[in-house]
Amino acid sequence: MISTQRSLSGSLQSPRSPSTQPYLSVSVTDPVKLGNGVQAYISYRVITKTNLPEYQGQEKIVIRRYSDFVWLRDRLSEKYKGIFIPPLPEKSAVEKFRFSAEFIEMRRQALDIFVNRIASHPELQQSEDLRTFLQEDEETMDRSRSQETGIFKKKPADFMQIFKDVQSKVSDVVLGKEKPVEESTPEYEKLKHYIFELEEHLAEAQKQAFRLVKRHRELGQSLSDFGKAVKLLGACEGKSLGKAFSDLGTKSEALSMKLQNEAHNLLMNFEEPLKDYVRAVQSIKVTMADRANAFRQQCELAETTRLKEINLDKLMLMRSDKAGEAEYEYKELKAESEEATRRFETIVRLMNEEIVRFQDQKTSDMGLAFHEFAKGQAKLANDIADAWRSLLPKLEACSTDT
């Protein structure tokens, strides 16, 4: 059965929508471990259902691995400056966690959210790279990746330097520690303050969610151990007390399972969404660094153009034979300056649109996450209370026996 309900994280359409309504629905499913040792990796089935005419058919299934998702994100990041490119989950380097069932499911869920956010974005969904990712076979995908140019052609060592540079720009340019030219309008200052404050509060909420998951797991393990110990104690007692202790042990073990299940639900439906939004804010900060760079380029080119114009005016007054060459250089520089201004204004316009989308999406997703949290905690508390309450008559009877 195909679900027609998703949060704003995913596609807003369903293959069951009327054929007159355009839809693009993507599912990341069936993670499978391939290879051995350091060469091992997880592959996923990516299922696309759509009626968009630019796609090859109504349904397409391809096999993708994590590095393919990275390729898609990098391509979009390079081509769509000003748009908040959805974040990817981190790649675990710890072998024992990388292939655990829980980690694989968290990764699959995060990749599903990632690609559906792209598919539901009004501009990103039109990307040729998205169509390549969703439709082409593995051989074509590999060929596309091997033909990259520019930033995508760099060696791994170069990527490490690029990453360090981006981190430096995010902290220095956006925070204003680097001071050559800096955008400082009240609206943008307000946006920067909001983003950095949001990051801090999300990180703290995610930290506390992690502690809640850990506490549930530890309490569940303690109840399991307690249940085993009480059962052994009951075996040494008389029939009535032994039966009561056995029931107490059984209840403890059953509650242990409930706590472990709730810990898993907390992880998947509460901690992970919070962690995803911490990553999303990091993506926004990268876009802010792009904006800061575009603003600097615009200002530097405008100033250089102004100086060129002054120099040209002097040469024209002097009737210098260098005036013709200077005029040509001035016109070229002016055109470049105007293009830089257009790039900056485009980033500003897109960011203004993106922040509205982001806030609407965050409100919906966080509302859902906290609702699931409260619902799970309420059910767990009721189950625990009911379980202990059902034992009270038996334990009370034992305590009053003479």
mmCIF file of C-alpha atoms in Angstrom:
data_model
loop_
_atom_site.group_PDB
_atom_site.id
_atom_site.type_symbol
_atom_site.label_atom_id
_atom_site.label_comp_id
_atom_site.label_asym_id
_atom_site.label_seq_id
_atom_site.Cartn_x
_atom_site.Cartn_y
_atom_site.Cartn_z
ATOM 1 C CA MET A 1 0.000 0.000 0.000
ATOM 2 C CA ILE A 2 1.396 3.374 -0.986
ATOM 3 C CA SER A 3 1.226 5.972 1.746
ATOM 4 C CA THR A 4 -0.134 9.366 0.724
ATOM 5 C CA GLN A 5 0.993 11.089 3.923
ATOM 6 C CA ARG A 6 4.436 12.600 4.390
ATOM 7 C CA SER A 7 5.770 15.456 6.398
ATOM 8 C CA LEU A 8 7.156 18.443 4.535
ATOM 9 C CA SER A 9 10.483 16.597 4.623
ATOM 10 C CA GLY A 10 9.284 14.374 1.818
ATOM 11 C CA SER A 11 7.274 14.411 -1.360
ATOM 12 C CA LEU A 12 3.926 16.119 -1.094
ATOM 13 C CA GLN A 13 2.378 14.113 -3.899
ATOM 14 C CA SER A 14 1.359 10.496 -4.251
ATOM 15 C CA PRO A 15 1.270 8.114 -7.205
ATOM 16 C CA ARG A 16 -2.433 7.793 -6.384
ATOM 17 C CA SER A 17 -3.016 11.444 -7.159
ATOM 18 C CA PRO A 18 -5.146 12.060 -10.247
ATOM 19 C CA SER A 19 -3.138 11.787 -13.451
ATOM 20 C CA THR A 20 -3.785 15.457 -14.175
ATOM 21 C CA GLN A 21 -1.812 16.409 -11.043
ATOM 22 C CA PRO A 22 1.986 16.224 -11.435
ATOM 23 C CA TYR A 23 3.730 14.073 -8.857
ATOM 24 C CA LEU A 24 7.237 12.836 -8.116
ATOM 25 C CA SER A 25 7.477 10.267 -5.334
ATOM 26 C CA VAL A 26 10.758 8.601 -4.332
ATOM 27 C CA SER A 27 11.429 5.744 -1.892
ATOM 28 C CA VAL A 28 14.817 4.577 -0.647
ATOM 29 C CA THR A 29 14.400 0.929 0.351
ATOM 30 C CA ASP A 30 16.023 -2.486 0.803
ATOM 31 C CA PRO A 31 19.528 -1.720 2.111
ATOM 32 C CA VAL A 32 21.923 -4.567 1.267
ATOM 33 C CA LYS A 33 25.534 -5.007 2.365
ATOM 34 C CA LEU A 34 27.896 -5.743 -0.528
ATOM 35 C CA GLY A 35 31.593 -6.571 -0.483
ATOM 36 C CA ASN A 36 33.858 -7.398 2.445
ATOM 37 C CA GLY A 37 36.251 -5.621 4.775
ATOM 38 C CA VAL A 38 37.161 -2.034 3.994
ATOM 39 C CA GLN A 39 35.578 -2.417 0.528
ATOM 40 C CA ALA A 40 32.163 -3.244 1.990
ATOM 41 C CA TYR A 41 29.298 -0.821 1.411
ATOM 42 C CA ILE A 42 25.504 -0.634 1.540
ATOM 43 C CA SER A 43 23.410 -0.413 -1.625
ATOM 44 C CA TYR A 44 19.805 0.812 -1.758
ATOM 45 C CA ARG A 45 16.900 0.405 -4.115
ATOM 46 C CA VAL A 46 15.669 3.842 -5.154
ATOM 47 C CA ILE A 47 12.118 3.644 -6.491
ATOM 48 C CA THR A 48 10.736 6.614 -8.412
ATOM 49 C CA LYS A 49 7.063 7.003 -9.334
ATOM 50 C CA THR A 50 6.066 9.997 -11.415
ATOM 51 C CA ASN A 51 3.937 11.279 -14.269
ATOM 52 C CA LEU A 52 6.324 14.090 -15.187
ATOM 53 C CA PRO A 53 6.963 13.992 -18.964
ATOM 54 C CA GLU A 54 10.738 14.517 -18.651
ATOM 55 C CA TYR A 55 11.074 11.120 -16.938
ATOM 56 C CA GLN A 56 11.391 7.829 -18.795
ATOM 57 C CA GLY A 57 8.260 6.209 -17.385
ATOM 58 C CA GLN A 58 5.853 6.100 -14.480
ATOM 59 C CA GLU A 59 8.102 3.857 -12.382
ATOM 60 C CA LYS A 60 11.851 3.362 -12.301
ATOM 61 C CA ILE A 61 14.014 1.329 -9.919
ATOM 62 C CA VAL A 62 17.768 1.897 -9.673
ATOM 63 C CA ILE A 63 20.490 0.751 -7.286
ATOM 64 C CA ARG A 64 22.450 3.470 -5.524
ATOM 65 C CA ARG A 65 25.075 3.656 -2.775
ATOM 66 C CA TYR A 66 25.922 6.425 -0.328
ATOM 67 C CA SER A 67 28.559 7.955 -2.595
ATOM 68 C CA ASP A 68 25.900 8.425 -5.298
ATOM 69 C CA PHE A 69 23.842 10.521 -2.902
ATOM 70 C CA VAL A 70 26.984 12.554 -2.144
ATOM 71 C CA TRP A 71 27.462 13.096 -5.891
ATOM 72 C CA LEU A 72 23.912 14.428 -6.203
ATOM 73 C CA ARG A 73 24.307 16.796 -3.258
ATOM 74 C CA ASP A 74 27.648 18.114 -4.564
ATOM 75 C CA ARG A 75 26.230 18.734 -8.029
ATOM 76 C CA LEU A 76 23.249 20.635 -6.651
ATOM 77 C CA SER A 77 25.449 22.629 -4.251
ATOM 78 C CA GLU A 78 27.608 23.781 -7.156
ATOM 79 C CA LYS A 79 24.749 24.691 -9.491
ATOM 80 C CA TYR A 80 22.087 26.144 -7.175
ATOM 81 C CA LYS A 81 23.745 28.896 -5.174
ATOM 82 C CA GLY A 82 21.292 30.521 -2.767
ATOM 83 C CA ILE A 83 19.168 27.391 -2.323
ATOM 84 C CA PHE A 84 19.449 25.396 0.905
ATOM 85 C CA ILE A 85 20.597 22.000 -0.344
ATOM 86 C CA PRO A 86 19.187 19.293 1.964
ATOM 87 C CA PRO A 87 21.825 17.701 4.217
ATOM 88 C CA LEU A 88 23.080 14.141 4.088
ATOM 89 C CA PRO A 89 23.621 11.936 7.146
ATOM 90 C CA GLU A 90 27.214 11.598 8.275
ATOM 91 C CA LYS A 91 29.279 8.641 7.094
ATOM 92 C CA SER A 92 30.292 6.503 10.058
ATOM 93 C CA ALA A 93 33.920 5.427 10.059
ATOM 94 C CA VAL A 94 33.427 2.933 12.908
ATOM 95 C CA GLU A 95 33.108 -0.548 11.428
ATOM 96 C CA LYS A 96 30.959 -2.083 14.185
ATOM 97 C CA PHE A 97 28.394 0.746 13.931
ATOM 98 C CA ARG A 98 28.525 1.186 10.157
ATOM 99 C CA PHE A 99 26.852 -2.153 9.463
ATOM 100 C CA SER A 100 24.617 -2.488 12.511
ATOM 101 C CA ALA A 101 20.921 -2.936 11.705
ATOM 102 C CA GLU A 102 20.007 0.224 13.602
ATOM 103 C CA PHE A 103 22.587 2.401 11.861
ATOM 104 C CA ILE A 104 21.621 1.053 8.430
ATOM 105 C CA GLU A 105 17.958 1.866 9.073
ATOM 106 C CA MET A 106 18.804 5.368 10.335
ATOM 107 C CA ARG A 107 20.902 5.924 7.195
ATOM 108 C CA ARG A 108 18.139 4.631 4.910
ATOM 109 C CA GLN A 109 15.550 6.873 6.548
ATOM 110 C CA ALA A 110 17.815 9.930 6.316
ATOM 111 C CA LEU A 111 18.602 9.254 2.638
ATOM 112 C CA ASP A 112 14.887 8.878 1.900
ATOM 113 C CA ILE A 113 14.204 12.268 3.503
ATOM 114 C CA PHE A 114 17.153 13.816 1.639
ATOM 115 C CA VAL A 115 16.057 12.768 -1.837
ATOM 116 C CA ASN A 116 12.372 13.551 -1.210
ATOM 117 C CA ARG A 117 13.210 17.057 -0.050
ATOM 118 C CA ILE A 118 14.962 17.557 -3.373
ATOM 119 C CA ALA A 119 12.115 15.958 -5.313
ATOM 120 C CA SER A 120 9.547 18.226 -3.630
ATOM 121 C CA HIS A 121 11.563 21.443 -4.097
ATOM 122 C CA PRO A 122 10.118 23.603 -6.919
ATOM 123 C CA GLU A 123 13.560 24.294 -8.462
ATOM 124 C CA LEU A 124 15.699 21.324 -7.430
ATOM 125 C CA GLN A 125 13.119 18.861 -8.765
ATOM 126 C CA GLN A 126 13.825 20.205 -12.272
ATOM 127 C CA SER A 127 17.520 19.340 -12.021
ATOM 128 C CA GLU A 128 18.982 17.204 -14.778
ATOM 129 C CA ASP A 129 21.315 15.693 -12.172
ATOM 130 C CA LEU A 130 18.296 14.548 -10.131
ATOM 131 C CA ARG A 131 16.892 12.828 -13.215
ATOM 132 C CA THR A 132 20.252 11.151 -13.809
ATOM 133 C CA PHE A 133 20.338 9.981 -10.204
ATOM 134 C CA LEU A 134 16.779 8.625 -10.281
ATOM 135 C CA GLN A 135 16.793 7.007 -13.733
ATOM 136 C CA GLU A 136 20.156 6.048 -15.161
ATOM 137 C CA ASP A 137 21.697 2.614 -14.744
ATOM 138 C CA GLU A 138 24.819 2.119 -12.642
ATOM 139 C CA GLU A 139 27.163 2.180 -15.637
ATOM 140 C CA THR A 140 25.807 5.524 -16.859
ATOM 141 C CA MET A 141 25.935 6.875 -13.316
ATOM 142 C CA ASP A 142 29.590 5.885 -12.988
ATOM 143 C CA ARG A 143 30.349 7.489 -16.359
ATOM 144 C CA SER A 144 28.675 10.739 -15.314
ATOM 145 C CA ARG A 145 30.749 10.847 -12.181
ATOM 146 C CA SER A 146 34.015 10.086 -14.007
ATOM 147 C CA GLN A 147 33.458 12.989 -16.435
ATOM 148 C CA GLU A 148 33.244 15.668 -13.739
ATOM 149 C CA THR A 149 35.158 18.885 -14.194
ATOM 150 C CA GLY A 150 36.126 21.758 -11.952
ATOM 151 C CA ILE A 151 35.612 21.175 -8.267
ATOM 152 C CA PHE A 152 34.346 17.630 -8.878
ATOM 153 C CA LYS A 153 37.602 16.604 -10.559
ATOM 154 C CA LYS A 154 39.762 17.354 -7.534
ATOM 155 C CA LYS A 155 41.705 14.704 -5.633
ATOM 156 C CA PRO A 156 40.681 13.554 -2.131
ATOM 157 C CA ALA A 157 43.453 15.669 -0.579
ATOM 158 C CA ASP A 158 42.051 18.718 -2.381
ATOM 159 C CA PHE A 159 38.588 17.973 -1.010
ATOM 160 C CA MET A 160 39.980 18.019 2.518
ATOM 161 C CA GLN A 161 41.405 21.475 1.877
ATOM 162 C CA ILE A 162 38.118 22.630 0.340
ATOM 163 C CA PHE A 163 36.274 21.363 3.408
ATOM 164 C CA LYS A 164 38.661 23.241 5.702
ATOM 165 C CA ASP A 165 38.265 26.382 3.596
ATOM 166 C CA VAL A 166 34.473 26.148 3.755
ATOM 167 C CA GLN A 167 34.573 25.624 7.513
ATOM 168 C CA SER A 168 36.858 28.643 7.813
ATOM 169 C CA LYS A 169 34.566 30.781 5.668
ATOM 170 C CA VAL A 170 31.493 29.681 7.593
ATOM 171 C CA SER A 171 33.074 30.742 10.879
ATOM 172 C CA ASP A 172 35.054 33.764 9.688
ATOM 173 C CA VAL A 173 33.016 35.281 6.875
ATOM 174 C CA VAL A 174 29.537 34.628 8.248
ATOM 175 C CA LEU A 175 30.439 35.541 11.812
ATOM 176 C CA GLY A 176 32.254 38.617 10.596
ATOM 177 C CA LYS A 177 35.745 37.788 11.919
ATOM 178 C CA GLU A 178 37.133 38.457 8.452
ATOM 179 C CA LYS A 179 36.561 42.111 7.689
ATOM 180 C CA PRO A 180 37.486 43.095 4.130
ATOM 181 C CA VAL A 181 33.916 43.636 2.899
ATOM 182 C CA GLU A 182 30.864 42.528 4.852
ATOM 183 C CA GLU A 183 27.124 42.737 4.262
ATOM 184 C CA SER A 184 25.486 44.246 7.312
ATOM 185 C CA THR A 185 21.893 45.167 6.549
ATOM 186 C CA PRO A 186 19.491 44.888 9.527
ATOM 187 C CA GLU A 187 17.523 42.133 7.779
ATOM 188 C CA TYR A 188 20.601 40.016 7.125
ATOM 189 C CA GLU A 189 21.970 40.569 10.637
ATOM 190 C CA LYS A 190 18.625 39.363 11.986
ATOM 191 C CA LEU A 191 18.800 36.271 9.768
ATOM 192 C CA LYS A 192 22.351 35.450 10.887
ATOM 193 C CA HIS A 193 21.386 35.825 14.534
ATOM 194 C CA TYR A 194 18.379 33.529 14.021
ATOM 195 C CA ILE A 195 20.429 30.817 12.296
ATOM 196 C CA PHE A 196 23.260 30.710 14.833
ATOM 197 C CA GLU A 197 20.854 30.805 17.771
ATOM 198 C CA LEU A 198 18.721 28.064 16.183
ATOM 199 C CA GLU A 199 21.799 25.893 15.682
ATOM 200 C CA GLU A 200 22.744 26.247 19.344
ATOM 201 C CA HIS A 201 19.275 25.378 20.624
ATOM 202 C CA LEU A 202 18.808 22.461 18.203
ATOM 203 C CA ALA A 203 22.184 21.001 19.188
ATOM 204 C CA GLU A 204 21.268 21.205 22.868
ATOM 205 C CA ALA A 205 17.845 19.602 22.251
ATOM 206 C CA GLN A 206 19.481 16.806 20.252
ATOM 207 C CA LYS A 207 22.022 16.261 23.045
ATOM 208 C CA GLN A 208 19.244 15.875 25.595
ATOM 209 C CA ALA A 209 17.281 13.589 23.248
ATOM 210 C CA PHE A 210 20.389 11.384 23.041
ATOM 211 C CA ARG A 211 20.470 11.243 26.839
ATOM 212 C CA LEU A 212 16.792 10.254 26.921
ATOM 213 C CA VAL A 213 17.440 7.390 24.500
ATOM 214 C CA LYS A 214 20.396 6.245 26.579
ATOM 215 C CA ARG A 215 18.383 6.462 29.810
ATOM 216 C CA HIS A 216 15.547 4.342 28.369
ATOM 217 C CA ARG A 217 18.025 1.718 27.199
ATOM 218 C CA GLU A 218 19.851 1.615 30.516
ATOM 219 C CA LEU A 219 16.592 1.395 32.495
ATOM 220 C CA GLY A 220 15.377 -1.347 30.140
ATOM 221 C CA GLN A 221 18.568 -3.331 30.677
ATOM 222 C CA SER A 222 18.329 -2.843 34.456
ATOM 223 C CA LEU A 223 14.741 -4.102 34.481
ATOM 224 C CA SER A 224 15.753 -7.137 32.436
ATOM 225 C CA ASP A 225 18.572 -7.949 34.858
ATOM 226 C CA PHE A 226 16.260 -7.345 37.819
ATOM 227 C CA GLY A 227 13.621 -9.649 36.325
ATOM 228 C CA LYS A 228 16.106 -12.508 35.957
ATOM 229 C CA ALA A 229 17.372 -12.011 39.501
ATOM 230 C CA VAL A 230 13.836 -11.977 41.000
ATOM 231 C CA LYS A 231 12.928 -15.167 39.147
ATOM 232 C CA LEU A 232 15.957 -16.910 40.613
ATOM 233 C CA LEU A 233 15.010 -15.591 44.054
ATOM 234 C CA GLY A 234 11.482 -16.892 43.600
ATOM 235 C CA ALA A 235 12.778 -20.378 42.863
ATOM 236 C CA CYS A 236 14.145 -20.479 46.416
ATOM 237 C CA GLU A 237 10.869 -19.479 48.059
ATOM 238 C CA GLY A 238 7.630 -21.255 48.834
ATOM 239 C CA LYS A 239 4.866 -21.777 46.329
ATOM 240 C CA SER A 240 2.882 -18.573 46.973
ATOM 241 C CA LEU A 241 5.827 -16.195 47.334
ATOM 242 C CA GLY A 242 7.762 -17.953 44.574
ATOM 243 C CA LYS A 243 4.846 -17.504 42.165
ATOM 244 C CA ALA A 244 4.571 -13.800 43.046
ATOM 245 C CA PHE A 245 8.299 -13.295 42.515
ATOM 246 C CA SER A 246 8.137 -15.164 39.211
ATOM 247 C CA ASP A 247 5.290 -12.914 38.041
ATOM 248 C CA LEU A 248 7.278 -9.858 39.146
ATOM 249 C CA GLY A 249 10.292 -11.052 37.159
ATOM 250 C CA THR A 250 8.186 -11.739 34.069
ATOM 251 C CA LYS A 251 6.588 -8.278 34.263
ATOM 252 C CA SER A 252 10.007 -6.681 34.658
ATOM 253 C CA GLU A 253 11.319 -8.441 31.566
ATOM 254 C CA ALA A 254 8.223 -7.461 29.573
ATOM 255 C CA LEU A 255 8.620 -3.834 30.636
ATOM 256 C CA SER A 256 12.281 -4.043 29.696
ATOM 257 C CA MET A 257 11.250 -4.841 26.136
ATOM 258 C CA LYS A 258 8.801 -1.938 26.115
ATOM 259 C CA LEU A 259 11.538 0.443 27.266
ATOM 260 C CA GLN A 260 13.942 -0.846 24.636
ATOM 261 C CA ASN A 261 11.298 -0.445 21.939
ATOM 262 C CA GLU A 262 10.512 3.077 23.100
ATOM 263 C CA ALA A 263 14.239 3.881 23.110
ATOM 264 C CA HIS A 264 14.368 2.831 19.455
ATOM 265 C CA ASN A 265 11.281 4.908 18.643
ATOM 266 C CA LEU A 266 12.826 7.899 20.405
ATOM 267 C CA LEU A 267 15.986 7.481 18.384
ATOM 268 C CA MET A 268 14.257 7.218 15.017
ATOM 269 C CA ASN A 269 11.367 9.655 15.474
ATOM 270 C CA PHE A 270 12.777 12.214 17.892
ATOM 271 C CA GLU A 271 16.567 12.309 18.163
ATOM 272 C CA GLU A 272 17.206 11.717 14.445
ATOM 273 C CA PRO A 273 14.839 14.504 13.250
ATOM 274 C CA LEU A 274 16.576 16.895 15.655
ATOM 275 C CA LYS A 275 19.980 15.786 14.373
ATOM 276 C CA ASP A 276 18.753 16.202 10.807
ATOM 277 C CA TYR A 277 17.855 19.827 11.521
ATOM 278 C CA VAL A 278 21.266 20.451 13.062
ATOM 279 C CA ARG A 279 22.695 19.274 9.730
ATOM 280 C CA ALA A 280 20.176 21.427 7.850
ATOM 281 C CA VAL A 281 21.413 24.527 9.672
ATOM 282 C CA GLN A 282 24.962 23.632 8.627
ATOM 283 C CA SER A 283 23.747 23.593 5.010
ATOM 284 C CA ILE A 284 22.195 27.031 5.504
ATOM 285 C CA LYS A 285 25.496 28.326 6.880
ATOM 286 C CA VAL A 286 27.292 27.116 3.754
ATOM 287 C CA THR A 287 24.761 29.067 1.668
ATOM 288 C CA MET A 288 25.425 32.096 3.875
ATOM 289 C CA ALA A 289 29.136 31.722 3.146
ATOM 290 C CA ASP A 290 28.314 31.651 -0.600
ATOM 291 C CA ARG A 291 26.300 34.830 -0.114
ATOM 292 C CA ALA A 292 29.174 36.500 1.756
ATOM 293 C CA ASN A 293 31.595 35.578 -1.036
ATOM 294 C CA ALA A 294 29.189 36.850 -3.711
ATOM 295 C CA PHE A 295 28.760 40.126 -1.806
ATOM 296 C CA ARG A 296 32.525 40.553 -1.515
ATOM 297 C CA GLN A 297 33.048 39.866 -5.225
ATOM 298 C CA GLN A 298 30.321 42.349 -6.113
ATOM 299 C CA CYS A 299 31.873 45.078 -3.959
ATOM 300 C CA GLU A 300 35.424 44.440 -5.125
ATOM 301 C CA LEU A 301 34.426 44.469 -8.800
ATOM 302 C CA ALA A 302 32.319 47.617 -8.314
ATOM 303 C CA GLU A 303 35.282 49.395 -6.717
ATOM 304 C CA THR A 304 37.706 48.185 -9.395
ATOM 305 C CA THR A 305 35.264 49.322 -12.096
ATOM 306 C CA ARG A 306 34.993 52.756 -10.467
ATOM 307 C CA LEU A 307 38.787 53.143 -10.469
ATOM 308 C CA LYS A 308 38.969 51.983 -14.082
ATOM 309 C CA GLU A 309 36.359 54.571 -15.013
ATOM 310 C CA ILE A 310 38.352 57.345 -13.309
ATOM 311 C CA ASN A 311 41.491 56.226 -15.135
ATOM 312 C CA LEU A 312 39.610 56.109 -18.447
ATOM 313 C CA ASP A 313 38.299 59.655 -17.938
ATOM 314 C CA LYS A 314 41.861 60.894 -17.356
ATOM 315 C CA LEU A 315 43.151 59.156 -20.493
ATOM 316 C CA MET A 316 40.276 60.577 -22.537
ATOM 317 C CA LEU A 317 41.056 64.100 -21.317
ATOM 318 C CA MET A 318 44.730 63.607 -22.153
ATOM 319 C CA ARG A 319 43.764 62.178 -25.563
ATOM 320 C CA SER A 320 46.106 59.305 -24.794
ATOM 321 C CA ASP A 321 46.569 56.543 -27.342
ATOM 322 C CA LYS A 322 45.925 54.126 -24.485
ATOM 323 C CA ALA A 323 42.341 55.347 -24.103
ATOM 324 C CA GLY A 324 40.931 52.815 -26.569
ATOM 325 C CA GLU A 325 42.429 49.837 -24.769
ATOM 326 C CA ALA A 326 41.390 51.282 -21.396
ATOM 327 C CA GLU A 327 37.817 51.743 -22.620
ATOM 328 C CA TYR A 328 37.665 48.126 -23.778
ATOM 329 C CA GLU A 329 38.939 46.927 -20.388
ATOM 330 C CA TYR A 330 36.472 49.186 -18.596
ATOM 331 C CA LYS A 331 33.483 47.836 -20.569
ATOM 332 C CA GLU A 332 34.548 44.229 -19.936
ATOM 333 C CA LEU A 333 35.012 44.890 -16.239
ATOM 334 C CA LYS A 334 31.715 46.738 -16.006
ATOM 335 C CA ALA A 335 29.896 43.788 -17.593
ATOM 336 C CA GLU A 336 31.594 41.431 -15.151
ATOM 337 C CA SER A 337 30.651 43.722 -12.259
ATOM 338 C CA GLU A 338 27.008 43.810 -13.358
ATOM 339 C CA GLU A 339 26.985 40.011 -13.616
ATOM 340 C CA ALA A 340 28.415 39.746 -10.079
ATOM 341 C CA THR A 341 25.659 42.054 -8.840
ATOM 342 C CA ARG A 342 23.024 39.884 -10.522
ATOM 343 C CA ARG A 343 24.540 36.747 -8.936
ATOM 344 C CA PHE A 344 24.435 38.325 -5.498
ATOM 345 C CA GLU A 345 20.879 39.603 -5.927
ATOM 346 C CA THR A 346 19.787 36.147 -7.102
ATOM 347 C CA ILE A 347 21.288 34.523 -4.005
ATOM 348 C CA VAL A 348 19.543 37.090 -1.784
ATOM 349 C CA ARG A 349 16.197 36.512 -3.495
ATOM 350 C CA LEU A 350 16.522 32.737 -3.296
ATOM 351 C CA MET A 351 17.591 32.814 0.342
ATOM 352 C CA ASN A 352 14.580 34.948 1.235
ATOM 353 C CA GLU A 353 12.332 32.342 -0.377
ATOM 354 C CA GLU A 354 14.264 29.448 1.134
ATOM 355 C CA ILE A 355 14.118 30.681 4.710
ATOM 356 C CA VAL A 356 10.309 30.831 4.507
ATOM 357 C CA ARG A 357 10.217 27.266 3.151
ATOM 358 C CA PHE A 358 12.667 26.131 5.826
ATOM 359 C CA GLN A 359 10.665 27.656 8.685
ATOM 360 C CA ASP A 360 7.381 26.199 7.431
ATOM 361 C CA GLN A 361 8.995 22.791 7.016
ATOM 362 C CA LYS A 362 10.677 22.978 10.433
ATOM 363 C CA THR A 363 7.390 23.877 12.130
ATOM 364 C CA SER A 364 5.691 20.853 10.585
ATOM 365 C CA ASP A 365 8.545 18.395 11.174
ATOM 366 C CA MET A 366 9.327 19.504 14.721
ATOM 367 C CA GLY A 367 5.626 19.501 15.598
ATOM 368 C CA LEU A 368 5.392 15.903 14.370
ATOM 369 C CA ALA A 369 8.574 14.847 16.209
ATOM 370 C CA PHE A 370 7.474 16.320 19.535
ATOM 371 C CA HIS A 371 3.981 14.894 19.111
ATOM 372 C CA GLU A 372 5.452 11.421 18.558
ATOM 373 C CA PHE A 373 7.690 11.931 21.584
ATOM 374 C CA ALA A 374 4.813 12.884 23.876
ATOM 375 C CA LYS A 375 2.563 10.122 22.537
ATOM 376 C CA GLY A 376 5.258 7.484 23.055
ATOM 377 C CA GLN A 377 6.044 8.677 26.573
ATOM 378 C CA ALA A 378 2.362 8.719 27.529
ATOM 379 C CA LYS A 379 1.825 5.168 26.267
ATOM 380 C CA LEU A 380 4.964 3.917 27.995
ATOM 381 C CA ALA A 381 3.946 5.513 31.298
ATOM 382 C CA ASN A 382 0.480 3.941 31.064
ATOM 383 C CA ASP A 383 1.923 0.515 30.211
ATOM 384 C CA ILE A 384 4.334 0.698 33.148
ATOM 385 C CA ALA A 385 1.596 1.819 35.554
ATOM 386 C CA ASP A 386 -0.803 -0.901 34.357
ATOM 387 C CA ALA A 387 1.866 -3.577 34.660
ATOM 388 C CA TRP A 388 2.832 -2.699 38.245
ATOM 389 C CA ARG A 389 -0.799 -2.157 39.231
ATOM 390 C CA SER A 390 -1.745 -5.660 38.089
ATOM 391 C CA LEU A 391 0.884 -7.122 40.421
ATOM 392 C CA LEU A 392 -0.180 -5.239 43.542
ATOM 393 C CA PRO A 393 -2.916 -7.672 44.677
ATOM 394 C CA LYS A 394 -0.572 -10.681 44.453
ATOM 395 C CA LEU A 395 2.270 -8.926 46.259
ATOM 396 C CA GLU A 396 -0.081 -7.526 48.867
ATOM 397 C CA ALA A 397 -1.480 -10.998 49.513
ATOM 398 C CA CYS A 398 2.028 -12.315 50.075
ATOM 399 C CA SER A 399 2.881 -9.501 52.480
ATOM 400 C CA THR A 400 -0.198 -10.212 54.638
ATOM 401 C CA ASP A 401 0.251 -13.992 54.788
ATOM 402 C CA THR A 402 1.066 -15.268 58.238
#
